PDB file of C-alpha atoms in Angstrom:
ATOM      1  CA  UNK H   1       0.000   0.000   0.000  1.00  0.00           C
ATOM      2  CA  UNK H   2       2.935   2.213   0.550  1.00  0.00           C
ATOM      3  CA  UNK H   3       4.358   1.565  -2.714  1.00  0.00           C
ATOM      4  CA  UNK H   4       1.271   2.536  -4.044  1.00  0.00           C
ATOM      5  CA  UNK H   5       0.585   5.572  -2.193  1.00  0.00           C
ATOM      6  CA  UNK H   6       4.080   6.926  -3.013  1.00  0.00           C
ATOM      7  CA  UNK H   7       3.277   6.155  -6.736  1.00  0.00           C
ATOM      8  CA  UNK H   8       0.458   8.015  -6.833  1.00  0.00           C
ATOM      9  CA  UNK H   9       2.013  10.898  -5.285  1.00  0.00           C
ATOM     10  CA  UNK H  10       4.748  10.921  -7.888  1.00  0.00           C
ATOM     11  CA  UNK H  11       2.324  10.342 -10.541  1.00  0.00           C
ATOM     12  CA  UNK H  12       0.016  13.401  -9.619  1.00  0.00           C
ATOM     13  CA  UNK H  13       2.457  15.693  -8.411  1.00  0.00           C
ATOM     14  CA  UNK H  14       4.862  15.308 -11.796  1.00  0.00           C
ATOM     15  CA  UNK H  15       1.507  15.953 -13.929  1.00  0.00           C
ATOM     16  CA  UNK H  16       0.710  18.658 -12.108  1.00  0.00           C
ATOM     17  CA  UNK H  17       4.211  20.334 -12.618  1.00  0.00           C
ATOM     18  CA  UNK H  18       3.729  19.379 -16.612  1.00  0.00           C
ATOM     19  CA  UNK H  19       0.929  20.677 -17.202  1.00  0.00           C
ATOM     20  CA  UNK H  20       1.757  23.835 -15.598  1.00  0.00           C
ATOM     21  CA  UNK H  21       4.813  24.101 -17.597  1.00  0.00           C
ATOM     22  CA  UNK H  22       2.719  24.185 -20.711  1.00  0.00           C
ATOM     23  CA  UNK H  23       1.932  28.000 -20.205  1.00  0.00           C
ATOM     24  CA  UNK H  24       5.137  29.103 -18.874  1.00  0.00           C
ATOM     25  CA  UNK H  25       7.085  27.511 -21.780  1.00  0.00           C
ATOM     26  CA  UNK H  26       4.443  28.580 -24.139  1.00  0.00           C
ATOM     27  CA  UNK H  27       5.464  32.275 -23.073  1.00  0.00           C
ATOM     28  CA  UNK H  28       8.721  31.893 -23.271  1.00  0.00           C
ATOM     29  CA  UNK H  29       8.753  30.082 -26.176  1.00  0.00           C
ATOM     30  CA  UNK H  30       6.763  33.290 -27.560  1.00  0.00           C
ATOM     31  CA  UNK H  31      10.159  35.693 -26.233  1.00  0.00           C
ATOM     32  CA  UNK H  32      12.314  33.410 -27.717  1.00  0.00           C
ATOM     33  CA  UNK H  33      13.184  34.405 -30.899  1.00  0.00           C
ATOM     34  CA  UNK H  34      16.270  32.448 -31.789  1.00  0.00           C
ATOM     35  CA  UNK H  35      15.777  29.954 -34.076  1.00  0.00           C
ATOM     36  CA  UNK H  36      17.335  27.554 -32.262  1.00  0.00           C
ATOM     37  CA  UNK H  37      15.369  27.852 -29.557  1.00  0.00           C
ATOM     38  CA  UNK H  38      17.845  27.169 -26.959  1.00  0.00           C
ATOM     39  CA  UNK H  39      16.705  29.318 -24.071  1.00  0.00           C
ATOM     40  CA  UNK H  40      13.174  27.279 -24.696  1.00  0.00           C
ATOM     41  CA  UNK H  41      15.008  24.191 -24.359  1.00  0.00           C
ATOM     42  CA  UNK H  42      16.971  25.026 -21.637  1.00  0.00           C
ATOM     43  CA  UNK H  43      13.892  25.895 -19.452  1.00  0.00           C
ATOM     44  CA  UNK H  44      11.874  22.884 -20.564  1.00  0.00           C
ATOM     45  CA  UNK H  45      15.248  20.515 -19.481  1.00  0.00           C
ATOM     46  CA  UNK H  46      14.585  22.739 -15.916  1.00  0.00           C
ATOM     47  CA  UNK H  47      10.761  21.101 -15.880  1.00  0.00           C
ATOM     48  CA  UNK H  48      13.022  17.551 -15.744  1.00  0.00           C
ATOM     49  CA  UNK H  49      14.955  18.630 -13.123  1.00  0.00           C
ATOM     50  CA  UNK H  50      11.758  19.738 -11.052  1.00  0.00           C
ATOM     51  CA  UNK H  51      10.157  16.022 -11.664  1.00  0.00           C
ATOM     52  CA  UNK H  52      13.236  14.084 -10.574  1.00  0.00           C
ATOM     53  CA  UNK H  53      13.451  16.537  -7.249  1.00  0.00           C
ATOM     54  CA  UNK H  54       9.855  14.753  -6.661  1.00  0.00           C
ATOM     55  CA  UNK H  55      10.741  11.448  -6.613  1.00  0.00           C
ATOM     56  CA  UNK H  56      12.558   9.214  -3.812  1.00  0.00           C
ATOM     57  CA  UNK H  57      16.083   9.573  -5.944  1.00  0.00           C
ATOM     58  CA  UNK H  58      19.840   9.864  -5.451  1.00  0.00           C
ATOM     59  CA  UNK H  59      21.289  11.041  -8.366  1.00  0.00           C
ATOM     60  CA  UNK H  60      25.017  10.377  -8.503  1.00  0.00           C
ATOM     61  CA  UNK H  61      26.560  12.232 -11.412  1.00  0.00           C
ATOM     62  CA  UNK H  62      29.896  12.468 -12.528  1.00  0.00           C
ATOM     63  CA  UNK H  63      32.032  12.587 -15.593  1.00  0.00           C
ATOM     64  CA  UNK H  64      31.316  16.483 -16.306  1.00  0.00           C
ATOM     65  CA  UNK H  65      35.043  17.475 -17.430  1.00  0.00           C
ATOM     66  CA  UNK H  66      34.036  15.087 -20.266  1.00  0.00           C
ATOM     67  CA  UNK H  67      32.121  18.229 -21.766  1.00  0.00           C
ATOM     68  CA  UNK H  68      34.170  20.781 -23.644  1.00  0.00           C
ATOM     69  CA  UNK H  69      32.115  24.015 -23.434  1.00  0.00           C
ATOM     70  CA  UNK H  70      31.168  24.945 -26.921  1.00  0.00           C
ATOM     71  CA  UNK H  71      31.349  21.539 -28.571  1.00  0.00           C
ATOM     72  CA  UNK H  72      28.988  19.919 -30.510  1.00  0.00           C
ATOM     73  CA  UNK H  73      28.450  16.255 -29.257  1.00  0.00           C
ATOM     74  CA  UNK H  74      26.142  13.308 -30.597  1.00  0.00           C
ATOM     75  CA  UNK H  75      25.469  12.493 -27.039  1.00  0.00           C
ATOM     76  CA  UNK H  76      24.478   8.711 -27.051  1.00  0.00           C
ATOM     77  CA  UNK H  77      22.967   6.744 -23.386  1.00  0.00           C
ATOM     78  CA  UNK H  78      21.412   3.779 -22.566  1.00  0.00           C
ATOM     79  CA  UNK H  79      17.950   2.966 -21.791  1.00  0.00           C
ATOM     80  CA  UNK H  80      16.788   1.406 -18.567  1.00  0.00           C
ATOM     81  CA  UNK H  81      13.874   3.556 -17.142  1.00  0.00           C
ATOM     82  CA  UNK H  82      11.297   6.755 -17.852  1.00  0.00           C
ATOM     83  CA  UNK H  83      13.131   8.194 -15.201  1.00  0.00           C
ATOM     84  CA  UNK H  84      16.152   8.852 -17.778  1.00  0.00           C
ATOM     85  CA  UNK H  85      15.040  11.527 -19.057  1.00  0.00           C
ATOM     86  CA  UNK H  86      14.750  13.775 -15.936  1.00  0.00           C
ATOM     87  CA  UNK H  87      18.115  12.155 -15.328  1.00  0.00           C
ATOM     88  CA  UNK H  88      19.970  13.391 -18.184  1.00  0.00           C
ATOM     89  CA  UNK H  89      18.292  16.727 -18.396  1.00  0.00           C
ATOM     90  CA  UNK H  90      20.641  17.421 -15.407  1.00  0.00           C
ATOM     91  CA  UNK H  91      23.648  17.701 -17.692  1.00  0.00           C
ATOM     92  CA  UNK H  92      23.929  21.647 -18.887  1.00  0.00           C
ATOM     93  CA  UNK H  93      24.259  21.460 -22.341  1.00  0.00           C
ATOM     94  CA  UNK H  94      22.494  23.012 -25.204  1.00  0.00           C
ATOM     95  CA  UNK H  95      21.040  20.175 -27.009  1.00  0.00           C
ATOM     96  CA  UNK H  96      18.352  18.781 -29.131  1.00  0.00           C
ATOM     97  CA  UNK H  97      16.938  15.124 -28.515  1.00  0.00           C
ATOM     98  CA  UNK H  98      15.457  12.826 -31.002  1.00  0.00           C
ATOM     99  CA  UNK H  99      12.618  10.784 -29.500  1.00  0.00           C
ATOM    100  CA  UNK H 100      10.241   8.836 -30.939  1.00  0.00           C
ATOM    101  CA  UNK H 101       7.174  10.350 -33.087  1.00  0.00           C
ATOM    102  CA  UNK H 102       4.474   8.738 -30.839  1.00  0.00           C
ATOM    103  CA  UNK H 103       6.034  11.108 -27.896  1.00  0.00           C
ATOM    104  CA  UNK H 104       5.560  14.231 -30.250  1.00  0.00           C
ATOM    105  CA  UNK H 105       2.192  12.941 -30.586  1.00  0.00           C
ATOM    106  CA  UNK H 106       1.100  12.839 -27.074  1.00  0.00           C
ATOM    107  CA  UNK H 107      -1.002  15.866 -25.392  1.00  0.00           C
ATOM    108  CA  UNK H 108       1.020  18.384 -23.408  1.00  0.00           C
ATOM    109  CA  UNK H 109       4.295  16.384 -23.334  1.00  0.00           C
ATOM    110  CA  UNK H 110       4.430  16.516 -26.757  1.00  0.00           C
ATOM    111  CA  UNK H 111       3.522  19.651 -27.128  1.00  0.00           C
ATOM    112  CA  UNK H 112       6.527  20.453 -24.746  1.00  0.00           C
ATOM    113  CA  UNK H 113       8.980  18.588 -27.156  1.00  0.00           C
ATOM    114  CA  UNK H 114       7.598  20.778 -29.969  1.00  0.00           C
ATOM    115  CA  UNK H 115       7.812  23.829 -28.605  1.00  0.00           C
ATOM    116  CA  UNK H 116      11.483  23.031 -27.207  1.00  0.00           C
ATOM    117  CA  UNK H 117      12.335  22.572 -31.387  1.00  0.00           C
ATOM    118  CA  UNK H 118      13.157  18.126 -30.331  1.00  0.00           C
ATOM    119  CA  UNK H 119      13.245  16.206 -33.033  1.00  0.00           C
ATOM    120  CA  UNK H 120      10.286  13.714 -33.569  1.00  0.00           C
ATOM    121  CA  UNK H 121      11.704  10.082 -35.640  1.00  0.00           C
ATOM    122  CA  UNK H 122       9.154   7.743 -37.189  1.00  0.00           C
ATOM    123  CA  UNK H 123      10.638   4.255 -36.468  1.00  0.00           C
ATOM    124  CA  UNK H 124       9.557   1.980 -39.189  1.00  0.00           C
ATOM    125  CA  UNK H 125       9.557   4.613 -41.920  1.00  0.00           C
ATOM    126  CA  UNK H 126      13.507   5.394 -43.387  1.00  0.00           C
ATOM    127  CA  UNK H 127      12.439   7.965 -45.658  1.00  0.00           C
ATOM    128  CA  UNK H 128      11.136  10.271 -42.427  1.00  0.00           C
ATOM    129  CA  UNK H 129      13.882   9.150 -40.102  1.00  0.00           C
ATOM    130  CA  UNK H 130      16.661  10.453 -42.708  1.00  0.00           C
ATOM    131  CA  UNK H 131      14.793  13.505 -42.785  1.00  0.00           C
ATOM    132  CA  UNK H 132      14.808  13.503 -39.350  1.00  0.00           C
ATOM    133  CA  UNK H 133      18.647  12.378 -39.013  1.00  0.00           C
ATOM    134  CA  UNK H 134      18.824  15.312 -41.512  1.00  0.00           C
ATOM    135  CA  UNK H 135      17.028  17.917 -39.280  1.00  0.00           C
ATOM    136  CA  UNK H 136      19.763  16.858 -36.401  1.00  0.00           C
ATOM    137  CA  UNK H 137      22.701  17.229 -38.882  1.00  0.00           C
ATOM    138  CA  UNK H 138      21.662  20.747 -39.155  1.00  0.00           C
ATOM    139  CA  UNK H 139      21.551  21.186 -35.429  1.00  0.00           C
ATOM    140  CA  UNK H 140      24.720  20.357 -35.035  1.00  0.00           C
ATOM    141  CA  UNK H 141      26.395  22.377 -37.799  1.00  0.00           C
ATOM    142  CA  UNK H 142      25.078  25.131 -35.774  1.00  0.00           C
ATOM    143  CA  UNK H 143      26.942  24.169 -32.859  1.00  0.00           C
ATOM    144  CA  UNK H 144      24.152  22.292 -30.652  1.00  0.00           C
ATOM    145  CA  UNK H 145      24.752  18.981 -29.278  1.00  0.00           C
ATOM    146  CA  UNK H 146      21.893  16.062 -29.958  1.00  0.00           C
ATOM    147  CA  UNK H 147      20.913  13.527 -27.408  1.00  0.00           C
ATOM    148  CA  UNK H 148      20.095   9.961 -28.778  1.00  0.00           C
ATOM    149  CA  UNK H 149      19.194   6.865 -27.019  1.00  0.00           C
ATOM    150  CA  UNK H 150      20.170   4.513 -29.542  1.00  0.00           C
ATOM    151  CA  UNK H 151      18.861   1.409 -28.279  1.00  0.00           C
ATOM    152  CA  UNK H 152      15.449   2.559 -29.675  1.00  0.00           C
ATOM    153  CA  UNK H 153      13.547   1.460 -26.841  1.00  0.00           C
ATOM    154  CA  UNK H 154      13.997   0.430 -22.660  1.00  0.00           C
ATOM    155  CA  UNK H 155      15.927  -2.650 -21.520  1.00  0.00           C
ATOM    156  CA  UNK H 156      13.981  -5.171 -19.657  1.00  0.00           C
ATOM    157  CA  UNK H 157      16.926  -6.673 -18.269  1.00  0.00           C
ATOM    158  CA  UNK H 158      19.720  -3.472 -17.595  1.00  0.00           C
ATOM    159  CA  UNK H 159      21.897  -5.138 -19.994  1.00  0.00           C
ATOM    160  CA  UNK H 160      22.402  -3.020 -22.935  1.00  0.00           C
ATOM    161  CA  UNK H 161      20.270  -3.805 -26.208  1.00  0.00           C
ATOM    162  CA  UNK H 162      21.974  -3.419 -29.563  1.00  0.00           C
ATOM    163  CA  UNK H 163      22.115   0.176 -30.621  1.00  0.00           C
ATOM    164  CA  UNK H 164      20.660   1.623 -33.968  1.00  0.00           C
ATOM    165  CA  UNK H 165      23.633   2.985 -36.560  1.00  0.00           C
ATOM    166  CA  UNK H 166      21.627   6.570 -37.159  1.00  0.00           C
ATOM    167  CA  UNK H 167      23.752   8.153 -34.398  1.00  0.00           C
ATOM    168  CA  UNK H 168      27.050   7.028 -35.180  1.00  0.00           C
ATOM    169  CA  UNK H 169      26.610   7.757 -39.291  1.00  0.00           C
ATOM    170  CA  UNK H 170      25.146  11.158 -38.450  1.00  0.00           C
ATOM    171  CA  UNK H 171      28.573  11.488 -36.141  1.00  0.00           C
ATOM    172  CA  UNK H 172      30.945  10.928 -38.809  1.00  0.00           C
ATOM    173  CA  UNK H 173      29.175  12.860 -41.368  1.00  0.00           C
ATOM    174  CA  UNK H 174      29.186  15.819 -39.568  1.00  0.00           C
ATOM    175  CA  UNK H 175      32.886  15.035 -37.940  1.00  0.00           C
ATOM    176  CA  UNK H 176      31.556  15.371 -34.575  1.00  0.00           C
ATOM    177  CA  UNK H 177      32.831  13.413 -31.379  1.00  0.00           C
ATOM    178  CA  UNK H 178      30.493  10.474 -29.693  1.00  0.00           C
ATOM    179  CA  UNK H 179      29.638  11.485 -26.094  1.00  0.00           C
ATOM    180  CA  UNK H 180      28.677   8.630 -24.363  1.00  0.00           C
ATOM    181  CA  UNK H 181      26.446   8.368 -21.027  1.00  0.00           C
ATOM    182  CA  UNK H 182      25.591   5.127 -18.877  1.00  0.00           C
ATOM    183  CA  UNK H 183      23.241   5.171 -16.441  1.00  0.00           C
ATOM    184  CA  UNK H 184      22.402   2.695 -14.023  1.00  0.00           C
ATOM    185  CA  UNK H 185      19.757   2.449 -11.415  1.00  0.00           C
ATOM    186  CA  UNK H 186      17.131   3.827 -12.953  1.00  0.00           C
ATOM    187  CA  UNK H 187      15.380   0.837 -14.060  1.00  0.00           C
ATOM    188  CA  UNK H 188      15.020  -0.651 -10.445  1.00  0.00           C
ATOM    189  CA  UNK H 189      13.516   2.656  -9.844  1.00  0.00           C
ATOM    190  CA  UNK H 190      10.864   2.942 -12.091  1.00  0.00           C
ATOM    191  CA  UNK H 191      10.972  -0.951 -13.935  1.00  0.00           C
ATOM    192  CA  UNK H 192       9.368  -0.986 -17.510  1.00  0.00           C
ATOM    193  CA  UNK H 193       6.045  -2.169 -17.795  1.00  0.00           C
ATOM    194  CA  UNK H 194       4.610  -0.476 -14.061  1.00  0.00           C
ATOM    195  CA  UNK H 195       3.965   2.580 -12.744  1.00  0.00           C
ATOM    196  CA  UNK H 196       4.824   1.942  -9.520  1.00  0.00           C
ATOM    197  CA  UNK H 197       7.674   3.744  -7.817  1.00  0.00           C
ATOM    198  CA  UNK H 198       9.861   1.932  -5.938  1.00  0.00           C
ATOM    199  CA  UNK H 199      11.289   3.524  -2.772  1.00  0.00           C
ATOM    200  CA  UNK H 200      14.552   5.486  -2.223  1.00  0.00           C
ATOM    201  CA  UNK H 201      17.149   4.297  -5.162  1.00  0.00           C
ATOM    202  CA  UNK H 202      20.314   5.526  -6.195  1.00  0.00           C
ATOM    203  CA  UNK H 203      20.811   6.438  -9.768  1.00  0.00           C
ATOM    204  CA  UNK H 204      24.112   6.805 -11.692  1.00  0.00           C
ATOM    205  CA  UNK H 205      24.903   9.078 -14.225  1.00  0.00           C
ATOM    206  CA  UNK H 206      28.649   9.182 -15.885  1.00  0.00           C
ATOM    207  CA  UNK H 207      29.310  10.976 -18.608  1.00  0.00           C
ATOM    208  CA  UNK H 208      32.640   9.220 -20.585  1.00  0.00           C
ATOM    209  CA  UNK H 209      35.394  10.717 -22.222  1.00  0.00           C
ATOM    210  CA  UNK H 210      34.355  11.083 -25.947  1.00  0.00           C
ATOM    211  CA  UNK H 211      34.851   9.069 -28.729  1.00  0.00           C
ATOM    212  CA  UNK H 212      36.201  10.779 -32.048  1.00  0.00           C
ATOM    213  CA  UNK H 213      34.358   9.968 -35.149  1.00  0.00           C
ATOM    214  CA  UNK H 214      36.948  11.222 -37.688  1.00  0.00           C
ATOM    215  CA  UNK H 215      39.134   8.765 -38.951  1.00  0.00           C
ATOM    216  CA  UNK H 216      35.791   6.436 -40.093  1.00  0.00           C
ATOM    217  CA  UNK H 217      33.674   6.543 -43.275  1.00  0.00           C
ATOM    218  CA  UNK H 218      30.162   5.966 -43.149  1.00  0.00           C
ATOM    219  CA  UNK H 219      29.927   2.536 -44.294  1.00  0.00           C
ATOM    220  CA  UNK H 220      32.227   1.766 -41.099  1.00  0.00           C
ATOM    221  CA  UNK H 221      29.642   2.963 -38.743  1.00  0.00           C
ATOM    222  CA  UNK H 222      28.916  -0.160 -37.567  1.00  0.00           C
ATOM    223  CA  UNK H 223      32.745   0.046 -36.264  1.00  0.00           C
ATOM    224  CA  UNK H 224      32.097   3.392 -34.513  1.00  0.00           C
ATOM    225  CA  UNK H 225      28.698   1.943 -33.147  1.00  0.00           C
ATOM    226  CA  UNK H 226      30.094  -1.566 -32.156  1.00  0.00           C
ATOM    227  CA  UNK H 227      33.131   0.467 -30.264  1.00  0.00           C
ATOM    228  CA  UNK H 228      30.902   2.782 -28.275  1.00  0.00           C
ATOM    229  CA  UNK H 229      28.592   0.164 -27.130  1.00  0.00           C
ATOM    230  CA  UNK H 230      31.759  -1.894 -25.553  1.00  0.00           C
ATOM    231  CA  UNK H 231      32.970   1.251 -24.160  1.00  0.00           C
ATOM    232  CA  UNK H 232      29.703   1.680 -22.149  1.00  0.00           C
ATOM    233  CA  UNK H 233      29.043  -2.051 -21.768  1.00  0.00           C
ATOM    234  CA  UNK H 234      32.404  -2.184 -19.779  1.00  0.00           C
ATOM    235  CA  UNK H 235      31.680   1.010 -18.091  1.00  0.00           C
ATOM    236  CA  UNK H 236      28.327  -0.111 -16.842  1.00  0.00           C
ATOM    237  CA  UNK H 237      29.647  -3.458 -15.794  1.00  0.00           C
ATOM    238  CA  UNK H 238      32.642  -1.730 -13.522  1.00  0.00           C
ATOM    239  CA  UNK H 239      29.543   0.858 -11.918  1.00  0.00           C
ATOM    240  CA  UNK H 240      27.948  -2.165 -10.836  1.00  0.00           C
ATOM    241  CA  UNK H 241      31.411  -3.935  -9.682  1.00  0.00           C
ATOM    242  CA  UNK H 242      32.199  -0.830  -7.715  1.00  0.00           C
ATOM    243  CA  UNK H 243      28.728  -0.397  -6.142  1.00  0.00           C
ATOM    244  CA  UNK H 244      29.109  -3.931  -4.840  1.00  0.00           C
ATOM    245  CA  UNK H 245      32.192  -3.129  -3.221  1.00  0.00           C
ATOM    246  CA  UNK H 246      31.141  -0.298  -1.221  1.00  0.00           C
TER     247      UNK H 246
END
């Protein structure tokens, strides 16, 4: 009953905060006249930070001097929870994330992607995803970072799922470095397929050094791809090593 009673709290009290966020981000979204939309997106990655405050979490981040101010990253993490999202909206950087078109589709929260200028992929459908891949190419050129979770959808398990090439091409055409983030915990705190909260958890975040794409062609992107996921496949398995330990 606890369990329960904590979920609902969580539930109501993160609408609540969404919903409100609709009008202030609608305003300032109205002020905002860069067409980038960056100070939009910066206050819409605040509303994450505001829903993870609400839940039973501690966030352990680290990895930070693995961001060069000013650079352009494809930022690439895994997938264990909902709850990754507020999670890596903690890290300051001006970016753009690709989520899937069903999100964009969605009252409110999509209307919050939207208005934040995210960038909405149709799996299933290669012609729109390569416009889509070619929207984020043009992000980047203009010096914003994009956020990709390129196992496509949420581990069942917390063992990392194959990831999708789009991020790692898109990398080396534009001659931009792969930033990678694992994250751990999250899935015990919110596990896929219920929406009930478990109690207090601690969540990892660590941002890795970053990978240069130069040096590949695109039909070696599986190479890239296949060389970031052991990076954070390694990564994740010493987090859970050292968590053990202490």
């Amino acid at each position: 009953m606890t369990a329960v009673l904590r979920s609902l709290w969580i539930w109501t009290a993160s609408a609540i905060l969404i919903i409100s966020w609709v009008p202030v981000l609608g305003l300032i979204r109205l002020f905002d006249r860069d067409p980038l939309r960056i100070i939009t997106a910066r206050w819409l990655r605040r509303l994450g930070r505001l829903v993870a405050n609400v839940n039973p979490w501690r966030l352990h981040i680290s990895g930070l001097e693995n961001i060069a101010a000013g650079q352009a990253y494809v930022i690439v993490s895994n997938h264990q929870s909902l709850a990754d999202i507020p999670l890596v909206a903690h890290l300051r950087v001006d970016a753009k994330w690709m989520g899937k078109a069903e999100l964009f589709r969605l009252p409110v929260v999509g209307w919050l992607f939207r208005m934040s200028g995210d960038v909405p992929v149709e799996r299933g459908d290669r012609r729109k995803a390569a416009r889509a891949l070619l929207r984020c190419a043009s992000y980047l050129r203009q010096g914003l970072s994009l956020v990709f979770f390129p196992e496509g959808t949420r581990t069942r398990d917390g063992e990392l799922l194959p990831f999708n090439d789009g991020p790692f091409q898109l990398a080396i055409r534009e001659g931009v470095p792969v930033l990678p983030l694992v994250v751990d915990g999250s899935g015990a705190a919110l596990p896929r397929g219920t929406w009930i909260f478990r109690g207090t958890q601690d969540i990892y975040l660590k941002v890795l050094a970053p990978l240069a794409a130069t040096g590949y062609t695109v039909k070696q992107s599986a190479e890239l791809r296949d060389r970031v996921w052991d990076y954070m496949a390694d990564e994740l398995h010493r987090m859970r090593a050292s968590a053990l330990v202490n």
